[in-house]
mmCIF file of C-alpha atoms in Angstrom:
data_model
loop_
_atom_site.group_PDB
_atom_site.id
_atom_site.type_symbol
_atom_site.label_atom_id
_atom_site.label_comp_id
_atom_site.label_asym_id
_atom_site.label_seq_id
_atom_site.Cartn_x
_atom_site.Cartn_y
_atom_site.Cartn_z
ATOM 1 C CA MET A 19 -30.930 -21.039 -31.659
ATOM 2 C CA ARG A 20 -27.542 -20.553 -29.952
ATOM 3 C CA ILE A 21 -27.123 -17.765 -27.416
ATOM 4 C CA PRO A 22 -23.602 -16.315 -27.337
ATOM 5 C CA LYS A 23 -21.602 -16.808 -24.135
ATOM 6 C CA ALA A 24 -21.335 -13.045 -23.676
ATOM 7 C CA CYS A 25 -25.125 -12.676 -23.539
ATOM 8 C CA LEU A 26 -25.423 -15.476 -20.995
ATOM 9 C CA LEU A 27 -22.703 -13.926 -18.819
ATOM 10 C CA LEU A 28 -24.346 -10.530 -18.999
ATOM 11 C CA ALA A 29 -27.754 -11.962 -18.099
ATOM 12 C CA LEU A 30 -26.265 -13.920 -15.188
ATOM 13 C CA GLY A 31 -24.431 -10.839 -13.928
ATOM 14 C CA LEU A 32 -27.565 -8.724 -14.053
ATOM 15 C CA ALA A 33 -29.605 -11.392 -12.285
ATOM 16 C CA LEU A 34 -27.025 -11.767 -9.542
ATOM 17 C CA ALA A 35 -26.723 -8.003 -9.110
ATOM 18 C CA GLY A 36 -30.367 -7.740 -8.095
ATOM 19 C CA CYS A 37 -32.408 -4.590 -8.042
ATOM 20 C CA GLU A 38 -31.559 -3.231 -4.613
ATOM 21 C CA PRO A 39 -28.813 -0.584 -4.594
ATOM 22 C CA PRO A 40 -25.752 -1.359 -2.474
ATOM 23 C CA ARG A 41 -25.767 0.086 1.014
ATOM 24 C CA ILE A 42 -22.841 2.009 2.466
ATOM 25 C CA SER A 43 -22.188 1.161 6.095
ATOM 26 C CA SER A 44 -20.350 3.320 8.595
ATOM 27 C CA ASP A 45 -17.394 0.966 8.048
ATOM 28 C CA ASP A 46 -17.168 2.314 4.482
ATOM 29 C CA LEU A 47 -16.837 5.940 5.578
ATOM 30 C CA PRO A 48 -13.383 7.369 4.896
ATOM 31 C CA ASP A 49 -11.230 9.200 7.422
ATOM 32 C CA ARG A 50 -11.437 12.312 5.213
ATOM 33 C CA ILE A 51 -13.916 13.507 2.627
ATOM 34 C CA TYR A 52 -12.474 15.619 -0.184
ATOM 35 C CA SER A 53 -14.030 18.534 -1.995
ATOM 36 C CA ARG A 54 -10.990 20.339 -3.459
ATOM 37 C CA VAL A 55 -8.613 18.247 -5.550
ATOM 38 C CA VAL A 56 -5.595 18.852 -7.777
ATOM 39 C CA SER A 57 -4.473 16.161 -10.214
ATOM 40 C CA LEU A 58 -0.875 16.097 -11.405
ATOM 41 C CA SER A 59 -1.145 13.353 -14.020
ATOM 42 C CA PRO A 60 -3.507 12.530 -16.876
ATOM 43 C CA SER A 61 -4.221 9.056 -15.493
ATOM 44 C CA THR A 62 -5.417 10.393 -12.134
ATOM 45 C CA THR A 63 -7.498 13.072 -13.858
ATOM 46 C CA GLU A 64 -9.156 10.293 -15.859
ATOM 47 C CA LEU A 65 -9.836 8.366 -12.633
ATOM 48 C CA ILE A 66 -11.480 11.465 -11.165
ATOM 49 C CA GLY A 67 -13.648 11.676 -14.271
ATOM 50 C CA LEU A 68 -14.428 7.957 -14.092
ATOM 51 C CA ILE A 69 -15.994 8.389 -10.636
ATOM 52 C CA ASP A 70 -17.855 11.554 -11.727
ATOM 53 C CA CYS A 71 -15.881 13.953 -9.524
ATOM 54 C CA GLU A 72 -14.708 16.503 -12.092
ATOM 55 C CA SER A 73 -16.633 19.219 -10.258
ATOM 56 C CA TYR A 74 -14.167 18.868 -7.353
ATOM 57 C CA LEU A 75 -11.137 19.332 -9.612
ATOM 58 C CA LEU A 76 -9.425 22.702 -9.030
ATOM 59 C CA GLY A 77 -6.156 22.119 -10.872
ATOM 60 C CA ARG A 78 -4.630 19.845 -13.499
ATOM 61 C CA THR A 79 -1.598 19.522 -15.745
ATOM 62 C CA ALA A 80 -1.491 20.895 -19.272
ATOM 63 C CA PHE A 81 -1.624 17.280 -20.461
ATOM 64 C CA CYS A 82 -4.849 16.424 -18.610
ATOM 65 C CA THR A 83 -7.504 16.757 -21.311
ATOM 66 C CA VAL A 84 -9.740 13.725 -20.646
ATOM 67 C CA PRO A 85 -12.551 13.828 -19.795
ATOM 68 C CA SER A 86 -13.284 16.911 -21.893
ATOM 69 C CA SER A 87 -15.129 18.494 -18.943
ATOM 70 C CA VAL A 88 -11.761 19.260 -17.265
ATOM 71 C CA ARG A 89 -10.345 21.361 -20.097
ATOM 72 C CA ASN A 90 -11.377 24.654 -18.442
ATOM 73 C CA THR A 91 -9.811 23.659 -15.122
ATOM 74 C CA THR A 92 -6.798 25.715 -14.001
ATOM 75 C CA ILE A 93 -3.456 24.389 -15.228
ATOM 76 C CA VAL A 94 -1.071 24.025 -12.282
ATOM 77 C CA ALA A 95 1.704 21.978 -13.903
ATOM 78 C CA ASN A 96 3.347 22.078 -17.327
ATOM 79 C CA PRO A 97 5.066 19.663 -16.759
ATOM 80 C CA GLU A 98 6.496 20.644 -13.350
ATOM 81 C CA PRO A 99 4.044 21.709 -10.639
ATOM 82 C CA ASP A 100 3.605 25.401 -9.843
ATOM 83 C CA PHE A 101 3.641 24.978 -6.054
ATOM 84 C CA GLU A 102 2.519 28.539 -5.344
ATOM 85 C CA ARG A 103 -0.460 28.248 -7.680
ATOM 86 C CA ILE A 104 -1.403 24.889 -6.145
ATOM 87 C CA ALA A 105 -1.142 26.310 -2.620
ATOM 88 C CA ASN A 106 -3.348 29.272 -3.582
ATOM 89 C CA LEU A 107 -6.084 26.843 -4.696
ATOM 90 C CA GLN A 108 -6.119 25.369 -1.158
ATOM 91 C CA PRO A 109 -6.715 21.747 -2.182
ATOM 92 C CA ASP A 110 -7.498 19.099 0.415
ATOM 93 C CA LEU A 111 -6.241 16.337 -1.905
ATOM 94 C CA ILE A 112 -3.455 16.186 -4.493
ATOM 95 C CA VAL A 113 -3.260 13.038 -6.632
ATOM 96 C CA ALA A 114 -0.652 11.871 -9.127
ATOM 97 C CA ASP A 115 0.563 8.728 -10.808
ATOM 98 C CA SER A 116 3.783 7.251 -9.420
ATOM 99 C CA SER A 117 5.353 7.391 -12.885
ATOM 100 C CA VAL A 118 5.329 11.208 -12.841
ATOM 101 C CA MET A 119 5.711 11.971 -9.126
ATOM 102 C CA ASN A 120 9.133 13.198 -8.099
ATOM 103 C CA PRO A 121 9.984 12.579 -4.389
ATOM 104 C CA ALA A 122 11.115 16.209 -3.990
ATOM 105 C CA TRP A 123 7.786 17.400 -5.421
ATOM 106 C CA GLU A 124 5.905 15.093 -3.100
ATOM 107 C CA GLU A 125 7.604 16.628 -0.064
ATOM 108 C CA LYS A 126 6.826 20.183 -1.237
ATOM 109 C CA LEU A 127 3.213 19.226 -1.941
ATOM 110 C CA ARG A 128 2.797 17.747 1.548
ATOM 111 C CA ARG A 129 3.954 21.081 3.033
ATOM 112 C CA ILE A 130 0.961 22.757 1.328
ATOM 113 C CA GLY A 131 -1.258 20.983 3.851
ATOM 114 C CA ALA A 132 -3.225 18.759 1.480
ATOM 115 C CA GLU A 133 -3.235 14.991 1.576
ATOM 116 C CA VAL A 134 -1.032 13.651 -1.220
ATOM 117 C CA LYS A 135 -2.002 10.339 -2.823
ATOM 118 C CA VAL A 136 0.388 8.727 -5.241
ATOM 119 C CA VAL A 137 -1.367 6.110 -7.358
ATOM 120 C CA ASP A 138 0.754 3.124 -8.381
ATOM 121 C CA ILE A 139 -1.125 0.822 -10.770
ATOM 122 C CA HIS A 140 0.496 -2.167 -12.481
ATOM 123 C CA SER A 141 -2.409 -4.615 -12.652
ATOM 124 C CA LEU A 142 -6.154 -4.743 -13.046
ATOM 125 C CA GLU A 143 -6.537 -5.558 -9.340
ATOM 126 C CA GLU A 144 -4.458 -2.509 -8.387
ATOM 127 C CA TRP A 145 -6.609 -0.393 -10.723
ATOM 128 C CA LYS A 146 -9.784 -1.638 -9.011
ATOM 129 C CA ARG A 147 -8.365 -0.824 -5.558
ATOM 130 C CA ALA A 148 -7.215 2.627 -6.702
ATOM 131 C CA VAL A 149 -10.621 3.465 -8.205
ATOM 132 C CA TYR A 150 -12.484 2.383 -5.072
ATOM 133 C CA ASP A 151 -10.004 4.082 -2.717
ATOM 134 C CA LEU A 152 -10.181 7.386 -4.601
ATOM 135 C CA ALA A 153 -13.981 7.214 -4.869
ATOM 136 C CA SER A 154 -14.316 6.571 -1.131
ATOM 137 C CA GLY A 155 -12.776 9.963 -0.392
ATOM 138 C CA PHE A 156 -15.649 11.584 -2.300
ATOM 139 C CA LEU A 157 -18.332 9.189 -0.969
ATOM 140 C CA ARG A 158 -18.666 7.778 -4.497
ATOM 141 C CA GLN A 159 -18.341 4.092 -3.588
ATOM 142 C CA ARG A 160 -21.468 3.195 -5.569
ATOM 143 C CA THR A 161 -20.132 4.879 -8.688
ATOM 144 C CA ALA A 162 -16.782 3.102 -8.251
ATOM 145 C CA SER A 163 -18.507 -0.244 -7.731
ATOM 146 C CA LYS A 164 -20.512 0.271 -10.925
ATOM 147 C CA ARG A 165 -17.433 1.210 -12.980
ATOM 148 C CA ILE A 166 -15.444 -1.700 -11.547
ATOM 149 C CA GLY A 167 -18.387 -4.028 -12.203
ATOM 150 C CA ASP A 168 -18.513 -2.888 -15.837
ATOM 151 C CA VAL A 169 -14.826 -3.738 -16.235
ATOM 152 C CA GLU A 170 -15.279 -7.084 -14.474
ATOM 153 C CA GLN A 171 -18.054 -8.022 -16.916
ATOM 154 C CA VAL A 172 -15.754 -7.382 -19.857
ATOM 155 C CA GLU A 173 -12.954 -9.241 -18.081
ATOM 156 C CA ALA A 174 -15.236 -12.252 -17.540
ATOM 157 C CA MET A 175 -16.162 -12.238 -21.229
ATOM 158 C CA TRP A 176 -12.597 -12.272 -22.499
ATOM 159 C CA ARG A 177 -11.530 -14.860 -19.909
ATOM 160 C CA SER A 178 -14.339 -17.185 -20.998
ATOM 161 C CA ASP A 179 -13.563 -16.770 -24.691
ATOM 162 C CA PRO A 180 -9.800 -16.224 -25.081
ATOM 163 C CA LEU A 181 -8.197 -15.175 -28.322
ATOM 164 C CA ASP A 182 -7.434 -17.958 -30.750
ATOM 165 C CA PRO A 183 -4.764 -17.990 -32.011
ATOM 166 C CA LYS A 184 -3.042 -16.552 -28.986
ATOM 167 C CA PRO A 185 -1.081 -13.337 -29.592
ATOM 168 C CA THR A 186 2.697 -13.677 -29.638
ATOM 169 C CA ALA A 187 3.394 -10.146 -28.413
ATOM 170 C CA ILE A 188 1.720 -7.383 -26.483
ATOM 171 C CA VAL A 189 2.647 -3.710 -26.348
ATOM 172 C CA VAL A 190 2.226 -1.991 -22.977
ATOM 173 C CA MET A 191 2.468 1.788 -22.832
ATOM 174 C CA ASN A 192 4.115 3.168 -19.706
ATOM 175 C CA GLY A 193 4.643 6.892 -19.922
ATOM 176 C CA GLN A 194 6.952 7.524 -22.871
ATOM 177 C CA GLN A 195 8.450 4.021 -23.016
ATOM 178 C CA PRO A 196 6.493 1.310 -24.854
ATOM 179 C CA ARG A 197 7.406 -2.226 -23.893
ATOM 180 C CA VAL A 198 6.954 -5.303 -26.084
#
């Protein structure tokens, strides 16, 4: 009986993970802990959902509809930010993807008094860092580690069993401009 590589990798990963939950040391504590966040891009709203922090979300864009739990959250941008509405929400963190953040907007948002984080992700490693960094501000490092671990398991599977035949093209979506 042959056991598929994916099953072996999963079993090995689970065995190595152990049963003891990870511990957060004082070195892992962020400079600031957030409880009131506004997201100005769908990708950052999805990251907030990924780390189970939708309950901290005060404002979003009209295009932020995933996860579905954010659909009743106040719309503060459509597509341009309503700076007065954002200021009235008194966020302590405003996040947006670099592909939608305008430098003039960023300056106005900083004057509101909230920390502004612009997420710039172009690789899987950058995505992992962004997820962990964002989660740290909500003390959700364990959740981030779990989500990142899930992705790393899938990554290990496809690296160990690459596509054959190899694809000749890949389409990457970046905002409104697909690239081949």
